[in-house]
Coordinates of C-alpha atoms and ligand atoms in Angstrom, one line a residue:
Chain P
M1 CA -6.0 -13.4 35.7
T2 CA -7.0 -14.5 32.3
D3 CA -4.2 -12.2 31.1
H4 CA -1.8 -14.5 32.8
L5 CA -3.2 -17.7 31.3
N6 CA -3.2 -16.2 27.9
R7 CA 0.4 -15.1 28.1
R8 CA 1.3 -18.6 29.2
D9 CA -0.7 -20.0 26.3
F10 CA 1.1 -17.7 23.9
I11 CA 4.4 -19.0 25.1
K12 CA 3.3 -22.5 24.9
A13 CA 2.0 -21.9 21.6
A14 CA 4.9 -20.0 20.0
G15 CA 7.4 -22.7 21.6
A16 CA 5.4 -25.6 20.2
A17 CA 5.1 -23.9 16.7
G18 CA 8.9 -23.7 16.8
A19 CA 9.3 -27.2 17.8
L20 CA 7.0 -28.4 15.0
L21 CA 8.7 -26.3 12.5
I22 CA 12.1 -27.8 13.4
G23 CA 11.0 -31.3 13.0
N24 CA 8.9 -30.9 9.9
N25 CA 8.8 -29.3 6.7
S26 CA 6.5 -26.4 7.6
F27 CA 4.5 -26.6 4.5
A28 CA 3.8 -30.3 4.9
R29 CA 2.6 -29.9 8.5
A30 CA -1.1 -31.4 8.7
T31 CA -1.9 -30.3 12.3
K32 CA -3.3 -26.8 13.0
P33 CA -0.4 -24.6 14.3
P34 CA -0.8 -23.5 17.8
M35 CA -1.9 -19.9 17.3
G36 CA -4.2 -20.4 14.4
R37 CA -4.6 -19.7 10.8
V38 CA -5.2 -16.4 8.9
V39 CA -6.3 -16.5 5.3
V40 CA -5.3 -13.3 3.4
I41 CA -7.5 -12.6 0.3
G42 CA -5.4 -10.6 -2.2
G43 CA -1.5 -10.4 -2.7
G44 CA -1.5 -6.7 -3.4
Y45 CA 0.1 -3.9 -1.5
A46 CA -2.1 -4.6 1.5
G47 CA -2.5 -8.3 1.6
A48 CA 1.2 -9.2 0.9
T49 CA 2.5 -6.8 3.6
A50 CA -0.2 -8.2 6.1
A51 CA 0.9 -11.7 5.4
K52 CA 4.6 -11.0 6.0
Y53 CA 4.1 -9.0 9.1
L54 CA 1.8 -11.5 10.5
R55 CA 4.5 -14.2 10.0
M56 CA 7.3 -11.8 11.4
W57 CA 5.5 -10.6 14.4
S58 CA 3.9 -13.8 15.4
L59 CA 7.4 -15.3 15.2
G60 CA 6.0 -17.8 13.0
A61 CA 3.3 -19.1 15.2
I62 CA 0.4 -18.0 13.0
E63 CA -0.1 -20.0 9.8
V64 CA -0.7 -17.5 7.0
I65 CA -2.3 -18.7 3.6
V66 CA -2.6 -16.0 0.7
V67 CA -5.0 -16.5 -2.0
E68 CA -4.2 -14.5 -5.2
P69 CA -5.2 -15.3 -8.7
N70 CA -2.1 -13.5 -10.3
K71 CA 1.4 -15.1 -10.6
Q72 CA 2.9 -11.6 -10.8
F73 CA 2.6 -8.5 -8.9
V74 CA 2.6 -5.4 -11.2
S75 CA 2.9 -2.0 -9.3
C76 CA 0.3 0.8 -10.0
P77 CA 2.7 3.2 -8.5
L78 CA 5.1 4.5 -11.0
S79 CA 2.9 3.0 -13.9
N80 CA 2.1 6.4 -15.0
L81 CA 5.8 6.7 -16.0
V82 CA 5.1 4.0 -18.4
L83 CA 2.6 6.4 -20.1
G84 CA 5.3 9.0 -20.1
G85 CA 7.9 6.7 -21.5
S86 CA 10.6 6.7 -19.0
K87 CA 9.7 3.4 -17.4
S88 CA 8.6 0.0 -19.0
I89 CA 5.9 -2.2 -17.4
N90 CA 8.7 -4.9 -17.0
D91 CA 10.4 -2.4 -14.5
L92 CA 7.3 -2.6 -12.4
T93 CA 6.5 -6.5 -12.4
F94 CA 7.6 -8.7 -9.6
G95 CA 7.2 -12.3 -8.4
Y96 CA 6.1 -13.7 -5.1
D97 CA 9.0 -16.4 -4.6
A98 CA 11.0 -14.2 -2.3
L99 CA 8.1 -13.3 -0.1
K100 CA 7.0 -16.8 0.4
A101 CA 10.3 -18.5 1.0
N102 CA 11.6 -15.5 3.4
H103 CA 8.5 -15.8 5.6
G104 CA 7.1 -19.4 5.2
I105 CA 3.9 -18.0 3.8
K106 CA 1.6 -20.6 2.1
W107 CA 0.1 -19.4 -1.4
V108 CA -2.7 -20.5 -3.5
Q109 CA -3.1 -19.3 -6.9
D110 CA -6.9 -18.7 -7.0
T111 CA -9.9 -16.4 -6.7
V112 CA -12.1 -16.4 -3.7
T113 CA -15.8 -16.6 -4.7
A114 CA -17.5 -16.6 -1.4
I115 CA -17.0 -16.1 2.4
D116 CA -19.0 -18.3 4.9
S117 CA -18.4 -16.3 8.2
T118 CA -20.5 -18.6 10.4
A119 CA -18.4 -21.8 9.3
K120 CA -15.3 -19.4 8.9
K121 CA -14.4 -20.8 5.6
V122 CA -13.8 -19.2 2.0
T123 CA -14.7 -20.9 -1.3
M124 CA -12.5 -20.5 -4.1
L125 CA -12.8 -21.5 -7.7
R126 CA -10.9 -24.6 -6.9
G127 CA -11.4 -25.7 -3.2
E128 CA -12.1 -24.3 0.1
L129 CA -10.0 -23.0 3.2
S130 CA -10.9 -22.6 6.8
Y131 CA -9.7 -19.8 9.0
D132 CA -9.7 -18.4 12.3
R133 CA -9.1 -15.0 11.1
L134 CA -9.7 -13.5 7.6
V135 CA -8.0 -10.6 6.0
V136 CA -9.8 -9.2 2.8
A137 CA -7.5 -7.1 0.7
P138 CA -9.1 -7.3 -3.0
G139 CA -8.3 -3.5 -3.9
V140 CA -11.1 -1.7 -6.0
D141 CA -13.8 -2.9 -8.3
F142 CA -14.9 -0.6 -11.3
I143 CA -18.7 0.5 -11.5
Y144 CA -20.0 0.3 -15.0
D145 CA -23.7 1.0 -14.1
G146 CA -23.5 4.3 -15.8
L147 CA -21.2 3.2 -18.6
P148 CA -22.4 -0.3 -19.7
M149 CA -20.6 0.2 -23.0
L150 CA -17.2 0.1 -21.4
A151 CA -17.8 -3.1 -19.2
S152 CA -16.4 -5.6 -22.0
A153 CA -12.9 -6.6 -22.3
E154 CA -13.4 -5.8 -25.9
A155 CA -14.5 -2.2 -25.2
Q156 CA -11.5 -1.9 -22.9
S157 CA -9.0 -2.8 -25.5
Q158 CA -10.1 0.4 -27.4
I159 CA -10.7 2.5 -24.4
P160 CA -8.5 1.2 -21.5
H161 CA -8.8 2.3 -17.9
A162 CA -5.1 1.5 -17.1
W163 CA -6.2 1.8 -13.4
K164 CA -4.9 -1.7 -12.5
A165 CA -1.3 -1.9 -13.9
G166 CA -0.7 -4.5 -16.5
W167 CA -1.6 -5.0 -20.2
Q168 CA -3.9 -2.0 -20.2
T169 CA -1.0 0.2 -19.2
V170 CA 0.9 -1.0 -22.1
N171 CA -2.0 -0.7 -24.5
L172 CA -2.7 2.8 -23.5
R173 CA 1.2 3.7 -24.1
K174 CA 1.0 2.1 -27.5
Q175 CA -2.1 4.2 -28.3
L176 CA -0.3 7.3 -27.3
E177 CA 2.9 6.2 -29.3
A178 CA 0.6 5.5 -32.4
M179 CA -1.3 8.8 -32.2
P180 CA -0.3 11.5 -34.8
D181 CA 1.1 14.8 -33.6
G182 CA -1.9 17.2 -33.2
G183 CA -4.2 14.6 -31.8
V184 CA -6.3 14.9 -28.6
F185 CA -6.1 12.6 -25.6
V186 CA -9.0 12.7 -23.4
M187 CA -8.9 11.5 -19.8
T188 CA -11.8 11.2 -17.3
I189 CA -11.6 11.3 -13.7
P190 CA -14.3 9.9 -11.4
K191 CA -15.9 11.4 -8.5
A192 CA -13.8 10.9 -5.2
P193 CA -13.2 8.5 -3.4
Y194 CA -11.2 6.4 -5.9
R195 CA -7.8 4.7 -5.8
C196 CA -4.9 7.3 -5.6
P197 CA -6.3 10.8 -5.4
P198 CA -3.3 12.4 -7.3
G199 CA -2.8 9.6 -9.7
P200 CA -5.0 11.1 -12.6
Y201 CA -3.3 14.3 -12.2
E202 CA 0.2 12.5 -12.1
R203 CA -1.0 10.7 -15.3
V204 CA -1.9 14.0 -17.1
C205 CA 1.7 15.3 -16.4
Q206 CA 3.3 12.3 -17.6
V207 CA 1.3 12.3 -20.9
A208 CA 1.9 15.9 -21.2
S209 CA 5.6 15.4 -20.9
Y210 CA 5.6 12.8 -23.7
F211 CA 3.6 15.3 -25.9
K212 CA 5.9 18.2 -25.1
A213 CA 9.0 16.2 -26.2
H214 CA 7.5 14.4 -29.2
K215 CA 4.1 15.6 -30.3
P216 CA 4.1 19.2 -29.2
K217 CA 1.0 20.0 -31.3
S218 CA -1.1 17.6 -29.3
K219 CA -3.7 18.4 -26.6
I220 CA -5.0 16.7 -23.4
I221 CA -8.5 17.3 -22.4
V222 CA -9.0 16.4 -18.7
L223 CA -12.8 15.7 -17.7
D224 CA -12.9 15.9 -14.0
A225 CA -16.2 14.8 -12.3
N226 CA -14.9 16.6 -9.2
A227 CA -15.3 20.2 -8.5
E228 CA -11.6 20.9 -8.4
I229 CA -8.0 19.1 -8.5
I230 CA -8.6 17.0 -5.3
S231 CA -5.0 16.4 -4.3
K232 CA -1.9 18.7 -4.3
K233 CA -4.1 21.2 -5.9
G234 CA -1.8 24.1 -6.0
L235 CA 1.2 22.3 -7.2
F236 CA -0.6 20.5 -10.0
A237 CA -2.5 23.6 -11.2
K238 CA 1.0 25.3 -11.4
V239 CA 2.5 22.4 -13.5
F240 CA -0.6 22.4 -15.9
N241 CA -0.6 26.1 -16.4
E242 CA 3.2 26.6 -16.7
T243 CA 5.2 23.5 -17.5
Y244 CA 2.4 22.2 -19.8
A245 CA 0.9 25.5 -20.8
G246 CA -1.0 25.0 -24.2
I247 CA -1.0 21.1 -23.8
V248 CA -3.4 20.6 -20.8
D249 CA -7.1 21.7 -20.8
Y250 CA -8.5 21.0 -17.4
R251 CA -12.3 21.1 -17.0
P252 CA -13.6 20.6 -13.6
D253 CA -17.3 19.4 -12.7
N254 CA -17.4 17.4 -15.9
V255 CA -19.2 14.2 -15.5
I256 CA -19.3 12.0 -18.4
T257 CA -22.8 10.7 -19.4
G258 CA -22.0 8.3 -22.4
V259 CA -19.2 7.0 -24.5
D260 CA -19.4 5.8 -28.2
V261 CA -16.7 3.2 -28.3
A262 CA -16.3 2.8 -32.1
T263 CA -15.6 6.5 -32.5
K264 CA -14.0 7.4 -29.2
T265 CA -16.6 10.1 -28.6
I266 CA -17.4 11.1 -25.0
T267 CA -20.5 13.0 -24.0
T268 CA -20.8 15.1 -20.8
D269 CA -23.7 17.5 -19.6
F270 CA -22.0 20.1 -21.7
D271 CA -20.1 18.8 -24.4
K272 CA -19.4 16.0 -27.0
I273 CA -15.8 15.4 -27.6
K274 CA -14.1 13.1 -30.1
A275 CA -10.7 11.7 -28.9
E276 CA -7.8 10.1 -30.8
V277 CA -7.0 8.5 -27.4
L278 CA -9.5 8.1 -24.7
N279 CA -8.8 6.8 -21.1
V280 CA -11.8 6.6 -19.0
I281 CA -11.0 6.0 -15.4
P282 CA -14.3 4.3 -14.0
P283 CA -16.2 5.1 -10.7
Q284 CA -14.9 2.5 -8.1
R285 CA -16.0 0.7 -5.1
A286 CA -14.6 -2.1 -2.7
G287 CA -13.3 -5.1 -4.4
K288 CA -16.0 -7.5 -5.6
I289 CA -15.6 -10.2 -2.9
A290 CA -16.0 -7.5 -0.4
Q291 CA -19.5 -6.8 -1.9
I292 CA -20.3 -10.6 -2.2
A293 CA -19.4 -11.1 1.4
N294 CA -21.6 -8.2 2.6
L295 CA -18.8 -6.3 4.1
T296 CA -20.3 -3.1 2.6
E297 CA -23.7 -1.5 3.3
S298 CA -26.1 -1.0 0.5
D299 CA -25.9 2.8 0.5
Y300 CA -22.0 3.1 0.5
P301 CA -19.7 0.9 -1.4
W302 CA -16.8 0.8 0.8
C303 CA -16.0 -1.3 4.0
D304 CA -16.4 0.1 7.5
V305 CA -13.7 -1.0 9.9
N306 CA -12.5 -0.6 13.5
F307 CA -9.3 1.3 13.0
L308 CA -7.5 -0.4 15.8
T309 CA -7.7 -3.8 14.3
Y310 CA -9.3 -3.3 10.7
E311 CA -12.1 -5.7 11.9
S312 CA -15.2 -5.2 9.8
K313 CA -17.9 -3.5 11.5
L314 CA -20.2 -5.8 9.8
V315 CA -18.8 -9.2 9.9
P316 CA -16.8 -10.6 12.9
S317 CA -13.3 -12.1 12.6
V318 CA -12.9 -10.5 9.0
H319 CA -10.4 -7.8 8.6
V320 CA -10.5 -5.5 5.5
L321 CA -7.6 -3.6 4.3
G322 CA -6.2 -1.4 1.5
D323 CA -8.2 0.5 -1.0
S324 CA -11.5 -1.5 -0.1
V325 CA -11.7 0.4 3.4
A326 CA -13.9 3.3 4.0
A327 CA -11.1 5.3 5.6
G328 CA -11.7 8.7 4.7
L329 CA -8.1 8.7 3.9
P330 CA -6.3 8.8 0.6
K331 CA -6.5 5.2 -1.1
S332 CA -2.6 4.7 -1.6
A333 CA -0.2 2.0 -1.7
H334 CA 1.7 3.4 1.4
M335 CA -1.7 3.6 3.3
A336 CA -2.6 0.1 2.5
S337 CA 1.0 -1.1 3.7
N338 CA 0.3 1.0 7.1
Q339 CA -3.1 -0.3 7.5
A340 CA -1.7 -3.9 7.0
K341 CA 0.9 -3.4 9.5
V342 CA -1.7 -2.0 12.3
C343 CA -3.8 -4.9 11.4
A344 CA -1.1 -7.6 11.5
N345 CA 0.1 -6.2 14.9
A346 CA -3.6 -6.4 16.2
I347 CA -4.1 -10.0 14.9
V348 CA -1.1 -11.1 16.5
Q349 CA -2.2 -9.6 19.9
L350 CA -5.8 -10.7 19.5
M351 CA -4.6 -14.4 18.8
A352 CA -2.3 -14.4 21.6
G353 CA -5.4 -13.2 23.9
Q354 CA -4.1 -9.8 24.4
A355 CA -5.5 -6.2 23.7
P356 CA -4.5 -4.6 20.5
D357 CA -2.5 -1.2 20.6
P358 CA -5.3 1.4 21.7
A359 CA -3.5 4.3 19.8
P360 CA -1.9 3.4 16.6
V361 CA 0.3 6.1 14.7
F362 CA 1.6 5.6 11.2
A363 CA 3.6 8.0 8.6
N364 CA 2.7 8.4 5.1
T365 CA 4.5 9.8 2.1
C366 CA 2.9 10.0 -1.4
Y367 CA 5.1 11.2 -4.4
S368 CA 3.7 12.3 -7.8
Y369 CA 6.0 12.6 -10.8
V370 CA 5.5 15.6 -12.8
T371 CA 8.1 14.9 -15.6
A372 CA 10.1 11.8 -16.1
K373 CA 12.5 13.0 -13.3
S374 CA 10.8 15.7 -11.1
A375 CA 8.5 14.6 -8.3
M376 CA 6.7 16.3 -5.3
H377 CA 5.4 14.9 -2.1
V378 CA 2.6 15.2 0.4
A379 CA 3.4 13.7 4.0
N380 CA 1.6 13.3 7.1
V381 CA 1.6 11.5 10.2
Y382 CA -1.8 10.0 11.1
R383 CA -3.0 9.0 14.6
Y384 CA -6.0 7.4 16.1
D385 CA -8.5 9.8 17.5
E386 CA -10.1 8.1 20.5
G387 CA -13.2 10.4 20.3
K388 CA -13.9 10.2 16.5
K389 CA -12.6 6.4 16.4
I390 CA -10.8 7.1 13.1
M391 CA -7.2 8.0 12.0
V392 CA -6.7 11.7 11.7
S393 CA -3.8 13.5 10.3
A394 CA -1.5 15.0 12.9
E395 CA -0.4 18.6 12.8
G396 CA 2.8 19.5 10.9
G397 CA 2.3 17.5 7.7
G398 CA 2.4 19.3 4.2
V399 CA 3.5 19.3 0.6
S400 CA 6.6 20.3 -1.3
M401 CA 7.2 23.8 -2.1
S402 CA 7.7 22.8 -5.7
P403 CA 8.6 19.8 -7.7
S404 CA 12.3 18.9 -8.0
E405 CA 14.7 16.2 -9.3
K406 CA 15.9 15.6 -5.8
E407 CA 12.4 14.5 -4.9
G408 CA 12.3 12.4 -8.0
E409 CA 15.3 10.5 -6.5
Y410 CA 13.3 10.3 -3.3
A411 CA 10.3 8.9 -5.0
A412 CA 12.4 6.3 -6.8
A413 CA 13.8 5.2 -3.4
W414 CA 10.3 5.1 -1.9
A415 CA 9.3 2.5 -4.7
Q416 CA 12.4 0.5 -4.4
N417 CA 11.9 0.2 -0.5
I418 CA 8.1 -0.2 -0.5
W419 CA 8.5 -3.1 -3.1
A420 CA 11.1 -4.8 -1.1
D421 CA 9.1 -4.3 2.0
T422 CA 6.0 -5.7 0.4
L423 CA 7.6 -8.6 -1.5
T424 CA 10.7 -9.9 0.4
Chain G
M1 CA 3.2 -6.8 37.4
K2 CA 5.1 -4.5 34.8
K3 CA 8.2 -6.7 35.8
L4 CA 6.5 -9.7 35.3
H5 CA 5.2 -8.7 31.9
T6 CA 8.7 -7.8 30.7
F7 CA 9.9 -11.2 32.1
W8 CA 7.3 -13.1 30.1
F9 CA 7.7 -11.2 27.1
I10 CA 11.5 -11.7 27.0
S11 CA 10.9 -15.4 27.6
V12 CA 8.7 -15.6 24.5
L13 CA 11.6 -14.0 22.5
L14 CA 14.2 -16.3 23.9
I15 CA 12.2 -19.4 23.4
T16 CA 11.0 -18.6 20.0
S17 CA 14.2 -16.9 18.6
V18 CA 15.8 -20.5 18.7
C19 CA 13.4 -21.6 16.2
L20 CA 13.4 -18.7 14.2
P21 CA 15.7 -19.8 11.2
T22 CA 13.3 -22.6 10.3
I23 CA 10.4 -20.4 9.6
G24 CA 11.7 -19.4 6.3
N25 CA 15.0 -17.9 5.0
A26 CA 14.1 -14.6 6.6
T27 CA 17.1 -12.5 7.5
E28 CA 14.7 -10.1 9.2
V29 CA 14.4 -10.7 12.8
S30 CA 13.0 -7.8 14.7
V31 CA 14.8 -7.2 18.0
F32 CA 12.6 -5.3 20.4
S33 CA 12.0 -5.5 24.1
A34 CA 9.0 -4.8 26.3
E35 CA 9.6 -1.2 26.3
Q36 CA 9.7 -1.0 22.5
N37 CA 6.3 -2.3 22.6
T38 CA 4.0 -3.3 19.7
H39 CA 2.9 0.2 19.5
I40 CA 6.4 1.4 18.5
R41 CA 7.0 -1.6 16.2
A42 CA 4.0 -0.8 14.0
L43 CA 4.9 3.1 13.9
A44 CA 8.5 2.1 13.0
A45 CA 7.2 -0.2 10.3
S46 CA 5.4 2.6 8.5
C47 CA 8.8 4.1 7.8
A48 CA 9.7 1.0 5.8
A49 CA 8.3 2.4 2.6
C50 CA 11.5 4.8 2.4
H51 CA 13.7 3.2 4.9
G52 CA 13.3 -0.4 4.3
T53 CA 12.1 -3.3 6.5
L54 CA 13.4 -2.9 10.1
G55 CA 15.3 0.1 8.8
N56 CA 17.3 -1.7 6.4
S57 CA 16.7 0.3 3.1
V58 CA 17.7 -1.1 -0.2
G59 CA 20.7 0.0 -2.5
N60 CA 22.4 1.5 0.3
N61 CA 25.1 -0.6 1.7
S62 CA 27.0 1.6 4.3
A63 CA 25.8 1.3 7.7
T64 CA 27.2 4.8 8.4
D65 CA 25.6 6.5 5.4
T66 CA 22.5 8.0 6.7
S67 CA 22.7 11.2 4.3
S68 CA 20.6 9.7 1.2
A69 CA 17.0 9.7 0.6
N70 CA 16.7 6.3 1.8
A71 CA 18.9 6.4 4.7
V72 CA 19.7 3.3 6.6
L73 CA 18.2 3.4 10.1
A74 CA 19.0 -0.3 11.3
G75 CA 21.8 0.0 13.8
I76 CA 21.8 3.9 14.0
D77 CA 23.3 5.6 17.0
P78 CA 20.2 6.7 19.0
A79 CA 21.5 10.0 19.8
E80 CA 22.3 10.7 16.2
F81 CA 18.6 9.7 15.3
T82 CA 17.1 11.8 17.9
N83 CA 19.2 14.8 17.1
K84 CA 18.2 14.8 13.5
M85 CA 14.6 14.2 14.1
L86 CA 14.4 16.9 16.7
G87 CA 16.2 19.1 14.1
F88 CA 13.6 18.4 11.4
K89 CA 10.8 18.9 14.0
D90 CA 12.1 22.3 15.3
G91 CA 13.2 23.3 11.6
S92 CA 16.8 23.8 12.6
R93 CA 17.9 21.1 10.3
K94 CA 17.1 21.3 6.6
A95 CA 14.8 18.9 5.2
T96 CA 13.0 17.9 2.1
V97 CA 10.2 15.7 3.4
M98 CA 11.2 14.7 6.9
H99 CA 10.0 18.0 8.7
H100 CA 6.5 16.8 7.6
H101 CA 6.8 13.6 9.5
A102 CA 9.0 14.9 12.5
R103 CA 6.5 17.6 13.2
G104 CA 3.7 15.1 13.5
L105 CA 5.6 12.8 16.0
N106 CA 6.0 13.7 19.7
V107 CA 9.4 13.7 21.5
D108 CA 8.5 10.5 23.3
E109 CA 7.8 8.7 19.9
I110 CA 11.1 10.0 18.5
N111 CA 13.1 8.7 21.5
Q112 CA 11.3 5.3 21.2
L113 CA 12.0 5.2 17.6
A114 CA 15.7 5.7 18.1
V115 CA 15.9 2.9 20.5
H116 CA 13.9 0.7 18.3
F117 CA 16.0 1.5 15.2
S118 CA 19.4 1.3 16.9
Q119 CA 18.6 -2.2 18.1
Q120 CA 17.8 -3.6 14.6
K121 CA 20.7 -5.6 12.9
R122 CA 22.1 -4.0 9.8
V123 CA 21.6 -6.4 6.8
T124 CA 22.5 -5.7 3.3
K125 CA 19.5 -5.5 1.2
S126 CA 19.2 -5.3 -2.6
P127 CA 16.2 -4.1 -4.7
V128 CA 13.9 -6.5 -5.8
K129 CA 14.5 -8.0 -9.2
S130 CA 11.8 -7.2 -11.8
E131 CA 10.5 -9.6 -14.4
I132 CA 9.0 -9.6 -17.9
L133 CA 5.2 -9.3 -17.6
K134 CA 3.7 -12.3 -18.6
A135 CA 0.8 -12.7 -21.3
E136 CA -1.5 -14.3 -19.0
H137 CA -1.6 -11.4 -16.7
D138 CA -4.6 -8.8 -16.7
Ligands
FAD501 C1 -2.0 4.9 -11.9 C2 -1.7 4.6 -10.4 C3 -0.8 5.4 -9.7 C4 -0.6 5.2 -8.4 N1 0.4 5.6 -7.7 C5 0.7 5.5 -6.3 C6 1.9 6.1 -5.7 O1 2.6 6.6 -6.3 N2 1.8 5.9 -4.3 C7 0.8 5.2 -3.6 O2 1.2 5.0 -2.6 N3 -0.1 4.7 -4.3 C8 -0.3 4.9 -5.7 N4 -1.3 4.2 -6.2 C9 -2.4 3.4 -5.4 C10 -2.3 2.1 -5.2 O3 -1.8 1.4 -6.3 C11 -3.3 1.5 -4.4 O4 -3.7 2.2 -3.4 C12 -2.9 0.1 -3.8 O5 -2.6 -1.0 -4.9 C13 -3.8 -0.5 -2.9 O6 -3.5 -1.8 -2.5 P1 -4.5 -2.9 -2.1 O7 -3.8 -4.0 -1.7 O8 -5.7 -2.5 -1.5 O9 -5.0 -3.4 -3.7 P2 -4.2 -4.0 -4.8 O10 -2.8 -3.7 -4.9 O11 -5.1 -3.7 -6.1 O12 -4.3 -5.6 -4.5 C14 -5.4 -6.2 -4.6 C15 -5.2 -7.8 -4.9 O13 -6.2 -8.6 -4.6 C16 -6.5 -9.7 -5.5 N5 -7.8 -9.9 -5.5 C17 -9.0 -9.3 -5.8 N6 -10.1 -10.0 -5.7 C18 -9.7 -11.2 -5.2 C19 -10.4 -12.3 -4.8 N7 -11.7 -12.6 -4.9 N8 -9.7 -13.6 -4.4 C20 -8.3 -13.4 -4.5 N9 -7.5 -12.2 -4.7 C21 -8.2 -11.3 -5.1 C22 -6.0 -8.8 -6.9 O14 -5.7 -9.7 -7.7 C23 -4.9 -8.0 -6.4 O15 -3.7 -8.6 -6.4 C24 -1.6 4.3 -7.6 C25 -2.6 3.9 -8.4 C26 -2.7 4.0 -9.8 C27 -3.7 3.4 -10.4

């Protein structure tokens, strides 16, 4: 019975929204739109995608406001190719104008500093916004508790993480270019989970490919806090041992205990290594605002959500997406995009008074480039498991037999399409 | 009851689609009926990372060219879609990546995806224009 009422309300709401939009400039409209307002924190892969699909699937009946401090979107995917030298950071940098204009998304260039889930409003550096539902998609935050000497911007200009694409990526490339042949590049990998499980191994391949062509006497020492290569293991191990034999020295189970910034010397339980160029990828947790808003529990720094709606298990009407989610799945851009779509779908249903899809399914492909042109994939379908209440990989997924230039083209097509899907 | 639901759902589309052009400059208007429910639209949307929003992949302007990596799925003949996917699934069709997806989907999902993509309007999409990274970015 209520079902019927809600459906009618939805129609009225959607119709009224259209009428309002015809008469007015949608951005100047002061009245609350009939299906309500969703505020999205973060215009990364997850947040931008959620904003777009909320507008598309509500047929414009949900007002969407994105809060994002950056004017530009810089893609982490493909940013390792900047280190290899086959891409420029300017190939990976985009604006938000098309996304905003195409979908009537409102945009505030600011940073959210607090969430009041009782009053349903967010506080930004310059103002406040109220919401009916909130989407929190802030990516990752780096943990410097164990490495306090690397917390400052000054230290990071010497020893960049380059794990958020931007000027740090450019800086690291410049350091590699300036390094004399015969130098040592040291890279450290944190304990999983962290953003993009295959990303560090792809980075090793990209730097090795640059060394092989331009600085063949140089070496790469990889200090991995994990017990083994944690993604596409067989494929990466083969590339390290064959394509980059004599260049890559991979050392598992190596947790770093200290760094001397001035001399770029790194200490582990076993070793003390001086690098010419040093790249420390710090341990990670859910984005800072997720910590501030108590979307994580004290003993685990990622956000628990309901996988049908991505609503937080701790705070009602607040949905969490992307790398911040405790999903037990790879933290990738494609995954962030998939979560955003399931969430947008669910929010449209919930705001129309209907039940969300009880059994979401999505497909995921992750490519890694091992040279400037060759790539390899891991691909899976994931479906909701009613018993476990999580997304689990379906049977039949898998990895490439070996890297190939054909897959390099596929990977480029993936990037072009996910950028267009996220940003237009 | 089911009939009624379908009726209401289509009404929503009819009412709202009139207003759509004023929402923004979006060329992407999803066409879906009650049969291709919200379940399938979200699954289909996960294909967008390679095949574009609503099956309109970028950098591929021929509606009939479905051979490249980023094959256009919008407006595809549903029988062609189903045949290819079932071929990837049972191994009779050579694949680079698609077998890893097709094997994870069931036949019903493949059939529904075929209908979904066949109903999307083909629009020409170009790659997003990149920009020079500004000094103020992190
Ligand atoms: C080197 C590298 C290579 C990678 N390669 C791949 C790949 O090939 N394929 C793949 O699928 N994935 C890849 N990834 C992973 C991918 O980049 C991430 O999984 C993805 O960016 C996650 O999306 P997100 O939206 O959760 O976070 P992000 O994309 O980081 O977006 C978060 C956004 O939130 C904003 N924000 C944060 N806090 C606030 C606040 N308080 N208020 C307002 N806004 C805020 C930030 O400014 C940012 O724009 C790679 C990552 C790296 C580092």
